[in-house]
Coordinates of C-alpha atoms in Angstrom, one line a residue:
X1 CA 5.5 145.7 -4.9
X2 CA 8.3 143.3 -4.9
X3 CA 8.9 141.2 -8.0
X4 CA 8.9 137.3 -7.8
X5 CA 12.0 135.6 -7.1
X6 CA 13.6 134.1 -10.5
X7 CA 14.7 130.6 -10.6
X8 CA 18.0 129.9 -12.4
X9 CA 17.7 127.3 -14.9
X10 CA 21.2 125.9 -13.9
X11 CA 21.3 125.8 -10.3
X12 CA 17.4 126.5 -9.4
X13 CA 18.4 128.9 -6.6
X14 CA 16.1 131.6 -6.3
X15 CA 16.9 135.4 -6.1
X16 CA 16.2 138.9 -7.0
X17 CA 15.6 139.9 -10.6
X18 CA 19.3 140.3 -11.9
X19 CA 21.2 139.4 -15.2
X20 CA 23.4 137.2 -13.6
X21 CA 22.7 134.0 -11.0
X22 CA 24.4 134.9 -7.8
X23 CA 25.2 131.3 -7.2
X24 CA 26.4 129.6 -10.3
X25 CA 26.8 132.6 -12.7
X26 CA 24.5 131.8 -15.4
X27 CA 23.2 134.6 -17.4
X28 CA 19.5 135.1 -16.7
X29 CA 18.9 138.0 -19.3
X30 CA 20.7 139.0 -22.4
X31 CA 20.5 140.8 -25.5
X32 CA 18.8 142.6 -27.3
X33 CA 20.0 140.6 -30.5
X34 CA 19.8 141.9 -34.0
X35 CA 18.1 139.8 -36.5
X36 CA 15.4 136.8 -36.4
X37 CA 15.8 134.0 -33.4
X38 CA 16.4 131.1 -35.4
X39 CA 16.0 127.4 -34.7
X40 CA 20.0 127.5 -34.5
X41 CA 20.1 130.0 -32.0
X42 CA 17.5 128.1 -29.9
X43 CA 19.5 124.8 -30.2
X44 CA 22.9 126.6 -29.5
X45 CA 21.2 128.1 -26.4
X46 CA 19.8 124.7 -25.5
X47 CA 23.3 123.1 -25.8
X48 CA 24.8 125.7 -23.5
X49 CA 22.1 125.3 -20.7
X50 CA 22.4 121.5 -21.0
X51 CA 26.0 121.8 -20.8
X52 CA 26.1 124.3 -17.9
X53 CA 23.4 122.2 -15.8
X54 CA 25.3 119.0 -16.7
X55 CA 28.6 120.8 -15.3
X56 CA 26.7 122.1 -12.1
X57 CA 25.4 118.8 -11.2
X58 CA 28.6 117.1 -12.0
X59 CA 30.4 119.5 -9.8
X60 CA 28.1 118.6 -7.2
X61 CA 28.8 115.0 -7.5
X62 CA 32.4 115.3 -7.6
X63 CA 31.8 117.1 -4.2
X64 CA 29.8 114.3 -2.7
X65 CA 32.2 111.8 -3.9
X66 CA 34.9 113.2 -1.9
X67 CA 37.0 115.2 -4.5
X68 CA 39.5 116.8 -4.4
X69 CA 40.5 115.2 -1.2
X70 CA 39.3 111.7 -1.0
X71 CA 37.7 111.1 -4.2
X72 CA 35.8 107.9 -4.8
X73 CA 35.6 107.1 -8.5
X74 CA 32.6 104.4 -8.1
X75 CA 30.5 107.0 -6.0
X76 CA 31.4 109.8 -8.9
X77 CA 30.5 107.4 -11.5
X78 CA 27.0 106.5 -9.8
X79 CA 26.2 110.0 -9.3
X80 CA 26.9 110.8 -12.9
X81 CA 24.1 108.5 -14.1
X82 CA 21.5 110.9 -12.5
X83 CA 22.9 114.5 -13.5
X84 CA 20.7 116.3 -15.8
X85 CA 21.0 116.3 -19.5
X86 CA 23.5 113.5 -19.0
X87 CA 25.4 111.3 -19.5
X88 CA 28.4 113.2 -19.3
X89 CA 31.5 112.5 -21.4
X90 CA 34.7 111.0 -19.9
X91 CA 36.1 114.6 -20.4
X92 CA 33.4 116.2 -18.5
X93 CA 34.2 113.7 -15.7
X94 CA 37.6 114.5 -15.7
X95 CA 36.9 118.1 -15.6
X96 CA 34.8 117.8 -12.9
X97 CA 37.3 116.2 -10.6
X98 CA 39.9 118.8 -11.7
X99 CA 37.7 121.4 -11.0
X100 CA 36.7 120.3 -7.5
X101 CA 37.4 122.8 -4.7
X102 CA 38.3 121.7 -1.3
X103 CA 36.1 122.8 1.6
X104 CA 36.7 125.2 4.3
X105 CA 39.8 124.5 6.7
X106 CA 39.1 121.5 8.7
X107 CA 40.7 120.2 12.1
X108 CA 40.9 116.9 13.7
X109 CA 38.1 115.6 15.8
X110 CA 40.3 115.8 18.7
X111 CA 41.1 119.5 18.2
X112 CA 37.4 120.3 17.5
X113 CA 36.2 118.6 20.9
X114 CA 39.4 119.9 23.2
X115 CA 37.8 122.8 24.7
X116 CA 34.2 121.7 24.9
X117 CA 35.3 118.8 26.7
X118 CA 37.4 120.8 29.1
X119 CA 34.5 123.0 29.8
X120 CA 32.3 119.9 30.3
X121 CA 34.9 118.5 32.6
X122 CA 35.2 121.7 34.7
X123 CA 31.5 121.9 35.4
X124 CA 29.7 120.1 37.9
X125 CA 26.1 119.4 36.2
X126 CA 26.8 120.3 32.7
X127 CA 25.5 118.5 29.5
X128 CA 27.4 118.5 26.0
X129 CA 25.6 117.9 23.1
X130 CA 27.5 116.7 20.2
X131 CA 25.8 116.9 16.7
X132 CA 27.6 114.9 13.8
X133 CA 26.7 116.2 10.2
X134 CA 27.8 113.5 7.9
X135 CA 26.7 112.6 4.3
X136 CA 24.4 109.8 5.7
X137 CA 22.5 112.0 8.2
X138 CA 23.3 113.6 11.6
X139 CA 24.2 111.8 15.0
X140 CA 23.4 113.3 18.3
X141 CA 25.0 112.4 21.4
X142 CA 24.4 113.8 25.0
X143 CA 27.3 113.8 27.5
X144 CA 27.6 114.3 31.2
X145 CA 30.4 113.4 33.7
X146 CA 30.7 111.3 36.5
X147 CA 32.3 112.2 40.1
X148 CA 35.8 111.6 38.7
X149 CA 34.8 114.3 35.8
X150 CA 35.1 111.6 33.1
X151 CA 32.7 112.2 30.2
X152 CA 29.8 109.5 29.9
X153 CA 27.2 109.1 27.4
X154 CA 23.7 110.0 29.0
X155 CA 22.0 107.9 26.6
X156 CA 23.0 106.0 23.3
X157 CA 24.0 107.7 20.2
X158 CA 21.2 108.4 17.9
X159 CA 21.5 108.9 14.0
X160 CA 18.9 110.4 11.8
X161 CA 18.9 110.1 8.1
X162 CA 18.8 113.2 6.2
X163 CA 15.2 112.6 4.8
X164 CA 14.3 112.7 8.4
X165 CA 16.1 115.9 9.2
X166 CA 14.7 117.7 6.1
X167 CA 11.8 115.8 4.9
X168 CA 11.6 117.7 1.4
X169 CA 14.8 116.0 0.4
X170 CA 14.6 113.1 -2.5
X171 CA 13.8 109.8 -1.1
X172 CA 16.4 108.1 -3.4
X173 CA 19.7 108.0 -1.5
X174 CA 22.0 109.0 -4.4
X175 CA 19.6 111.9 -5.5
X176 CA 19.4 112.9 -2.0
X177 CA 23.3 113.0 -1.9
X178 CA 23.4 115.0 -5.1
X179 CA 21.0 117.5 -3.8
X180 CA 22.7 117.9 -0.5
X181 CA 25.9 118.7 -2.4
X182 CA 24.4 121.3 -4.2
X183 CA 23.0 119.4 -7.3
X184 CA 19.7 119.1 -8.9
X185 CA 19.6 115.8 -10.7
X186 CA 17.1 114.4 -12.9
X187 CA 14.4 114.2 -10.5
X188 CA 14.3 117.9 -10.5
X189 CA 13.9 118.5 -6.8
X190 CA 12.2 121.9 -5.7
X191 CA 14.8 124.5 -5.0
X192 CA 16.6 124.2 -1.7
X193 CA 16.1 127.7 -0.5
X194 CA 17.7 129.1 2.5
X195 CA 14.3 129.4 3.9
X196 CA 13.3 126.1 3.3
X197 CA 16.5 124.7 4.6
X198 CA 16.7 126.4 7.7
X199 CA 13.0 126.5 8.8
X200 CA 12.1 123.9 11.1
X201 CA 14.7 120.9 10.8
X202 CA 13.9 117.9 12.7
X203 CA 16.3 116.3 15.4
X204 CA 18.9 119.0 15.4
X205 CA 19.5 120.6 18.6
X206 CA 20.3 124.3 18.5
X207 CA 19.5 125.7 21.9
X208 CA 20.6 124.6 25.3
X209 CA 18.4 124.4 28.4
X210 CA 20.9 125.2 31.1
X211 CA 23.6 128.1 31.5
X212 CA 26.5 125.3 31.5
X213 CA 25.0 123.2 28.7
X214 CA 26.4 123.4 25.3
X215 CA 25.7 122.2 21.6
X216 CA 28.7 121.6 19.3
X217 CA 28.0 120.7 15.9
X218 CA 30.8 118.6 14.2
X219 CA 30.4 119.6 10.4
X220 CA 32.0 117.2 7.9
X221 CA 30.3 118.6 4.9
X222 CA 31.8 122.0 4.6
X223 CA 31.2 123.6 1.2
X224 CA 27.9 121.5 0.6
X225 CA 25.4 124.3 0.0
X226 CA 22.4 122.5 1.7
X227 CA 24.2 121.5 5.0
X228 CA 26.0 125.0 5.2
X229 CA 22.6 126.8 5.0
X230 CA 21.3 124.7 7.6
X231 CA 24.1 125.4 9.9
X232 CA 24.7 128.9 8.7
X233 CA 23.3 130.5 12.0
X234 CA 24.4 127.7 14.6
X235 CA 26.3 129.4 17.2
X236 CA 29.1 126.9 17.5
X237 CA 30.1 124.8 14.6
X238 CA 33.6 123.0 14.0
X239 CA 34.7 121.9 10.6
X240 CA 36.0 118.3 10.7
X241 CA 37.2 116.0 7.9
X242 CA 35.2 113.2 6.5
X243 CA 37.5 110.6 7.4
X244 CA 37.5 111.5 11.2
X245 CA 35.9 108.8 13.3
X246 CA 32.0 108.6 13.1
X247 CA 30.3 109.6 16.0
X248 CA 28.7 106.4 17.6
X249 CA 28.7 104.6 20.8
X250 CA 32.3 103.3 20.4
X251 CA 33.6 106.9 19.7
X252 CA 32.0 108.2 22.7
X253 CA 33.4 105.4 25.1
X254 CA 36.9 106.6 23.5
X255 CA 36.3 110.2 24.4
X256 CA 38.0 110.0 27.8
X257 CA 41.3 109.7 26.2
X258 CA 40.8 113.2 24.8
X259 CA 39.1 114.9 28.0
X260 CA 41.4 116.5 30.6
X261 CA 41.7 115.4 34.0
X262 CA 39.6 117.3 36.4
X263 CA 41.7 116.6 39.4
X264 CA 45.3 115.2 39.5
X265 CA 45.7 111.4 39.7
X266 CA 47.9 110.0 42.8
X267 CA 49.3 106.8 44.1
X268 CA 48.4 106.2 47.7
X269 CA 51.4 105.1 49.5
X270 CA 52.6 105.1 53.4
X271 CA 55.4 106.9 55.4
X272 CA 56.5 105.6 58.9
X273 CA 57.7 107.9 61.5
X274 CA 60.5 107.2 64.0
X275 CA 57.5 105.8 66.4
X276 CA 56.7 103.2 63.8
X277 CA 53.4 104.8 63.0
X278 CA 52.3 104.6 59.4
X279 CA 50.2 107.5 57.7
X280 CA 49.0 107.7 54.2
X281 CA 50.5 109.9 51.5
X282 CA 49.6 111.0 48.1
X283 CA 52.5 110.6 45.2
X284 CA 51.5 112.6 42.4
X285 CA 51.3 110.6 38.9
X286 CA 49.3 112.8 36.6
X287 CA 48.6 116.6 37.1
X288 CA 45.0 118.0 36.5
X289 CA 44.6 118.9 32.8
X290 CA 46.6 115.9 31.6
X291 CA 45.0 114.1 28.7
X292 CA 45.6 110.4 27.7
X293 CA 46.1 111.2 24.0
X294 CA 49.6 112.5 24.7
X295 CA 50.4 108.8 26.3
X296 CA 51.9 110.5 29.4
X297 CA 53.7 107.8 31.7
X298 CA 54.7 108.3 35.5
X299 CA 57.3 106.3 37.7
X300 CA 57.3 105.8 41.2
X301 CA 59.9 103.9 43.3
X302 CA 58.4 102.6 46.4
X303 CA 59.8 99.9 49.0
X304 CA 57.7 97.0 49.8
X305 CA 56.9 96.6 53.7
X306 CA 59.0 93.8 55.2
X307 CA 56.3 91.4 56.3
X308 CA 55.3 88.0 55.3
X309 CA 52.3 88.6 52.9
X310 CA 53.8 90.1 49.9
X311 CA 50.3 91.4 48.5
X312 CA 49.9 95.0 48.1
X313 CA 47.3 97.4 47.5
X314 CA 48.4 99.7 44.5
X315 CA 45.6 102.7 44.7
X316 CA 45.4 105.4 42.4
X317 CA 43.1 108.2 43.4
X318 CA 41.9 111.4 42.1
X319 CA 41.3 114.6 44.3
X320 CA 42.7 118.1 44.7
X321 CA 45.9 118.8 46.0
X322 CA 46.5 118.1 49.4
X323 CA 43.6 116.3 50.0
X324 CA 43.0 113.2 52.4
X325 CA 43.6 110.0 50.6
X326 CA 40.4 108.8 52.0
X327 CA 38.5 111.4 50.7
X328 CA 39.7 111.0 47.2
X329 CA 38.1 109.0 44.5
X330 CA 39.5 105.6 43.7
X331 CA 40.6 105.5 39.9
X332 CA 42.2 102.2 39.9
X333 CA 42.8 99.7 42.8
X334 CA 45.0 96.8 42.3
X335 CA 46.6 93.9 44.1
X336 CA 50.3 93.7 43.1
X337 CA 52.9 91.0 44.8
X338 CA 56.2 92.8 45.6
X339 CA 59.2 91.2 47.1
X340 CA 59.2 92.5 50.7
X341 CA 61.6 94.7 51.9
X342 CA 62.9 95.5 48.5
X343 CA 62.6 98.7 46.2
X344 CA 60.3 98.5 43.3
X345 CA 59.7 100.8 40.5
X346 CA 56.1 101.3 39.8
X347 CA 55.1 102.4 36.1
X348 CA 52.0 103.8 35.3
X349 CA 50.3 105.0 32.0
X350 CA 47.2 107.4 31.5
X351 CA 44.9 105.7 29.0
X352 CA 42.1 108.3 29.5
X353 CA 40.1 110.1 32.4
X354 CA 39.2 107.5 34.8
X355 CA 41.7 105.2 33.1
X356 CA 45.1 104.4 34.8
X357 CA 47.1 101.2 34.0
X358 CA 50.1 99.7 36.0
X359 CA 52.3 98.7 33.3
X360 CA 54.9 97.3 35.5
X361 CA 55.0 95.4 37.6
X362 CA 51.8 93.3 36.8
X363 CA 48.8 93.6 39.0
X364 CA 45.3 92.4 39.3
X365 CA 42.1 94.6 39.8
X366 CA 40.8 94.5 43.2
X367 CA 37.3 95.2 42.7
X368 CA 36.1 94.8 46.5
X369 CA 38.7 97.0 47.6
X370 CA 37.6 99.8 45.2
X371 CA 34.1 99.4 46.1
X372 CA 34.6 99.7 49.6
X373 CA 37.1 102.7 49.5
X374 CA 38.4 104.3 51.9
X375 CA 38.1 101.2 54.0
X376 CA 41.7 100.2 53.0
X377 CA 42.9 103.4 54.3
X378 CA 40.9 102.9 57.5
X379 CA 42.6 99.6 57.9
X380 CA 46.1 101.0 58.3
X381 CA 47.8 99.4 61.4
X382 CA 48.5 101.6 64.3
X383 CA 52.1 100.4 64.1
X384 CA 54.4 99.0 61.8
X385 CA 57.7 97.1 62.5
X386 CA 59.5 95.5 59.5
X387 CA 59.2 91.8 59.7
X388 CA 62.3 89.5 59.4
X389 CA 62.3 85.5 59.9
X390 CA 66.3 85.4 59.7
X391 CA 67.6 85.1 62.8
X392 CA 71.4 84.5 64.1
X393 CA 71.5 81.7 66.8
X394 CA 74.4 80.7 69.1
X395 CA 74.5 77.9 71.5
X396 CA 76.8 78.0 74.6
X397 CA 77.0 74.7 75.7
X398 CA 79.0 73.5 78.9
X399 CA 80.9 70.3 78.0
X400 CA 82.6 69.7 81.2
X401 CA 80.7 66.8 82.8
X402 CA 79.8 63.0 82.5
X403 CA 78.7 61.6 79.1
X404 CA 75.1 61.5 80.3
X405 CA 75.2 65.2 81.4
X406 CA 76.8 66.8 78.3
X407 CA 74.7 64.2 76.2
X408 CA 71.3 65.4 77.4
X409 CA 72.6 69.2 76.8
X410 CA 73.7 68.1 73.4
X411 CA 70.4 66.5 72.5
X412 CA 68.3 69.5 73.5
X413 CA 70.5 71.7 71.1
X414 CA 70.1 69.2 68.3
X415 CA 66.5 69.1 68.8
X416 CA 66.3 73.0 68.6
X417 CA 68.2 73.0 65.3
X418 CA 65.8 69.8 64.1
X419 CA 62.7 71.8 64.9
X420 CA 64.0 75.0 63.1
X421 CA 64.5 72.9 60.1
X422 CA 61.1 71.9 60.3
X423 CA 59.3 74.8 61.4
X424 CA 60.9 77.8 60.3
X425 CA 59.6 79.8 57.4
X426 CA 62.7 80.3 55.6
X427 CA 65.5 78.0 57.2
X428 CA 67.9 79.2 54.6
X429 CA 68.0 82.5 56.4
X430 CA 68.9 80.8 60.0
X431 CA 72.7 81.0 60.7
X432 CA 73.8 79.0 64.1
X433 CA 76.9 79.3 65.8
X434 CA 78.1 76.6 68.4
X435 CA 80.4 77.4 71.6
X436 CA 81.3 74.5 73.8
X437 CA 83.1 75.5 76.9
X438 CA 85.2 73.3 79.3
X439 CA 87.0 73.7 82.6
X440 CA 90.2 75.7 83.2
X441 CA 93.3 73.5 83.9
X442 CA 95.3 75.2 86.2
X443 CA 95.4 78.8 87.0
X444 CA 97.0 80.3 83.9
X445 CA 95.2 81.9 81.0
X446 CA 94.5 79.7 78.2
X447 CA 91.4 79.0 76.0
X448 CA 88.6 76.7 77.4
X449 CA 86.3 77.3 74.4
X450 CA 85.7 75.5 71.1
X451 CA 83.9 78.0 68.8
X452 CA 82.4 77.3 65.5
X453 CA 81.3 80.4 63.6
X454 CA 77.9 80.9 62.0
X455 CA 76.9 78.4 59.5
X456 CA 73.9 76.7 58.2
X457 CA 71.3 74.6 60.1
X458 CA 72.9 71.4 58.8
X459 CA 76.5 72.4 59.3
X460 CA 75.8 73.5 62.8
X461 CA 73.8 70.2 63.7
X462 CA 77.1 68.4 62.6
X463 CA 79.1 70.2 64.8
X464 CA 76.8 69.7 67.8
X465 CA 76.5 66.0 67.2
X466 CA 80.4 65.9 67.4
X467 CA 80.7 67.8 70.9
X468 CA 82.1 65.2 73.6
X469 CA 82.4 65.5 77.4
X470 CA 85.4 66.9 78.9
X471 CA 86.5 66.5 82.5
X472 CA 84.9 68.6 85.4
X473 CA 87.3 70.1 87.6
X474 CA 85.8 73.0 89.5
X475 CA 82.8 71.6 91.2
X476 CA 81.2 75.0 91.8
X477 CA 82.0 77.2 88.5
X478 CA 82.6 76.8 84.8
X479 CA 84.1 79.3 82.4
X480 CA 80.7 80.6 81.2
X481 CA 82.3 84.0 81.0
X482 CA 84.7 82.8 78.4
X483 CA 81.6 81.6 76.3
X484 CA 79.9 84.8 76.7
X485 CA 83.0 86.6 75.5
X486 CA 83.4 84.4 72.6
X487 CA 79.8 85.0 71.7
X488 CA 80.1 88.9 71.6
X489 CA 83.3 88.5 69.3
X490 CA 81.1 86.8 66.6
X491 CA 80.2 88.7 63.5
X492 CA 76.2 88.8 64.0
X493 CA 73.9 90.2 61.6
X494 CA 71.8 93.1 62.1
X495 CA 68.7 91.1 62.9
X496 CA 67.4 88.9 65.4
X497 CA 70.1 87.8 67.7
X498 CA 69.6 84.9 70.2
X499 CA 72.1 83.2 72.5
X500 CA 71.0 79.8 73.9
X501 CA 73.2 78.8 77.2
X502 CA 72.8 75.4 78.3
X503 CA 75.0 74.3 81.6
X504 CA 74.7 73.5 85.1
X505 CA 77.4 75.4 86.9
X506 CA 77.4 79.4 86.9
X507 CA 80.5 81.4 85.8
X508 CA 83.5 82.0 88.1
X509 CA 82.9 84.8 90.2
X510 CA 84.1 88.5 89.7
X511 CA 85.4 88.7 93.5
X512 CA 87.6 86.4 95.6
X513 CA 85.6 83.9 97.5
X514 CA 85.2 80.3 98.1
X515 CA 85.4 79.9 94.3
X516 CA 88.6 81.1 92.1
X517 CA 88.1 83.7 89.8
X518 CA 88.5 83.4 86.1
X519 CA 92.1 82.7 84.9
X520 CA 91.6 84.5 81.7
X521 CA 90.4 87.7 83.8
X522 CA 87.0 87.5 82.1
X523 CA 84.0 89.0 84.2
X524 CA 80.6 87.3 83.3
X525 CA 78.7 90.6 84.0
X526 CA 80.9 93.0 81.8
X527 CA 80.4 90.2 79.0
X528 CA 76.5 90.4 79.7
X529 CA 76.7 93.9 79.4
X530 CA 78.5 93.9 76.0
X531 CA 75.8 91.3 74.7
X532 CA 73.0 93.3 75.9
X533 CA 74.5 96.3 74.1
X534 CA 74.6 94.4 70.8
X535 CA 70.9 93.2 71.3
X536 CA 71.8 89.6 71.8
X537 CA 68.9 88.2 73.8
X538 CA 69.8 85.4 76.1
X539 CA 67.8 82.0 77.0
X540 CA 69.5 80.1 79.8
X541 CA 68.8 76.4 80.1
X542 CA 70.0 75.3 83.6
X543 CA 70.8 71.6 83.9
X544 CA 70.9 72.3 87.6
X545 CA 72.7 69.5 89.4
X546 CA 70.9 68.1 92.6
X547 CA 73.8 69.3 94.8
X548 CA 72.7 73.0 93.7
X549 CA 69.1 72.3 94.9
X550 CA 70.4 72.6 98.5
X551 CA 70.0 75.9 100.2
X552 CA 73.4 77.1 100.7
X553 CA 75.9 79.7 99.7
X554 CA 76.8 78.2 96.4
X555 CA 73.4 77.3 95.3
X556 CA 72.3 80.9 95.9
X557 CA 75.2 82.3 94.1
X558 CA 74.4 80.0 91.0
X559 CA 70.7 80.9 91.0
X560 CA 71.2 84.8 91.2
X561 CA 74.0 84.6 88.6
X562 CA 71.9 82.7 86.1
X563 CA 68.9 84.9 87.0
X564 CA 71.2 87.8 85.9
X565 CA 72.4 86.3 82.6
X566 CA 68.8 85.4 81.5
X567 CA 67.2 88.8 82.6
X568 CA 64.6 89.8 81.9
X569 CA 63.4 86.0 81.7
X570 CA 64.1 83.5 84.0
X571 CA 66.4 80.6 83.5
X572 CA 64.4 77.4 82.3
X573 CA 64.9 73.6 83.8
X574 CA 66.3 71.5 81.5
X575 CA 64.3 68.7 82.7
X576 CA 61.0 70.8 82.0
X577 CA 61.6 71.9 78.4
X578 CA 61.8 70.5 75.1
X579 CA 63.1 71.7 71.7
X580 CA 60.0 73.3 70.7
X581 CA 59.3 75.4 73.7
X582 CA 62.6 76.7 73.6
X583 CA 62.1 77.5 69.9
X584 CA 58.8 79.3 70.8
X585 CA 60.2 81.2 73.9
X586 CA 63.3 82.3 71.9
X587 CA 61.3 83.6 69.2
X588 CA 63.4 81.7 66.5
X589 CA 60.7 81.6 63.9
X590 CA 60.5 85.4 63.7
X591 CA 58.4 88.0 65.2
X592 CA 54.7 86.9 65.8
X593 CA 52.0 88.0 63.5
X594 CA 51.2 91.7 63.1
X595 CA 48.4 93.5 61.1
X596 CA 49.9 93.9 57.8
X597 CA 50.6 97.4 56.1
X598 CA 48.7 97.0 52.6
X599 CA 50.2 100.0 51.0
X600 CA 53.8 100.5 49.6
X601 CA 56.3 102.7 51.3
X602 CA 57.8 105.8 49.8
X603 CA 61.5 105.2 48.8
X604 CA 64.2 107.7 48.9
X605 CA 62.5 110.7 50.7
X606 CA 59.0 112.2 51.2
X607 CA 56.4 112.7 48.5
X608 CA 55.5 115.9 46.8
X609 CA 52.0 115.9 48.3
X610 CA 52.3 114.9 52.1
X611 CA 49.3 114.9 54.0
X612 CA 48.9 116.9 57.3

């Protein structure tokens, strides 16, 4: 037959019949004594018992008030009013502060959650339940993950006060706090035995419903007897400090900063092969397992496609290594204006799982592109060609003839530069050269061209206006070959090159015949070949004299020669064209619009993760 447990008069814990309380050390039995038990003996015993009970409750009050680490004197003073056999003296309060013992070793909240969050992120359909044990009660949060592996709450955080978790606790908040910390108080709460604490607590999840599910207890009250007993047999308890962030909806929203990335995050860019065919590539930014709490940054150097529309898609996606960009999940999709044709440094910062920010240059969220992903990948143009509106234009104008003849040729050229000034998207990028060619005077070599080097549209216009007619000597040929030679010697830029020849008479022939050869020993066919090799496209405006409309040897030579100079196009009759038509035919406004390439190009080599 077992004896009934003996309740300690100091801490009121129950235990087997023993001489000393196992919890507080109070002697439960003593003696025998010699002599009579006097009132003085009884009074001395009562004083010792009162002091012990007061000290016991004061120790619990100091623990509940946060001593020795984060002590709150106001809370201690309030709890001191309800200790047994009080009120305590100032010396007893000071002794309680000094005697306070720190709880077990604690860790920061981030450290306590790190491994559990990693397991949650790695699983497909797991649930992580967090239990926050604090002085005002417990909080319970249930977490899952989305398709990116980002921890998300499955429902709002719920908090339960201690009187709902353990209904036998006192209703008064201060008494309840004192009892939780191991005190008894004036109310004389029934003993918080281990069986009573552990048996059927409410709202405290213990077991998991699935193999991948987990319950993690965040214990802020280490060293408090009642919570310690409550969690004594719980399989997963982590001790954290009382000053760690409270588990509420806001704290849950900040968990992605602690959670590791399930997959690496990459920038979607493009590379263009030698045929001009673009294809998507992934440029790694943050590897799988990276955490935002470490504030990692990533920098990528890209080149903006050379096209009129400078708005680009800056897309960060999540996916396994060497995945196709269209099969990766979009993390952040932005619109960013980047100067076309130039290199740019993009800087990103990881702010959490599923949270990447473009630090520089600034961008604007593109929700429609993100919602329609991977359509932006599917809309890559079949061919990419750098766009440039800049152009080098040279006029070669025959100035041998009457004032009327030269005037209409000059007027067409002036009209063309005026149209360029009005219609060109970037007229400051246009350079214009002017070559006026006049007849040979004699059969000795000499200069027959007046060449003005490349200049602005306005300067070239002034040069054109000043062109004046010169005498016509040879009726069937003009020094076109000298003008072509002068054009070939100009310093053309590596972009669109156009030569507009406006004249009547064809060049001097390369062979002897009815018309003399060039005194400067130029051959128009060789000069055309040289211009073709330099990618100078030629447009011929033929100011054909009526005499060359007759079908004879000279008219046939003129037509075949002008056709060869203008090839692959055909010469245009001056009487049938205007300035705008020549601007359009010569493509002086830049290349025709093409489907834009919306993604940045990789600068300086291939990315680490190139797609097959």
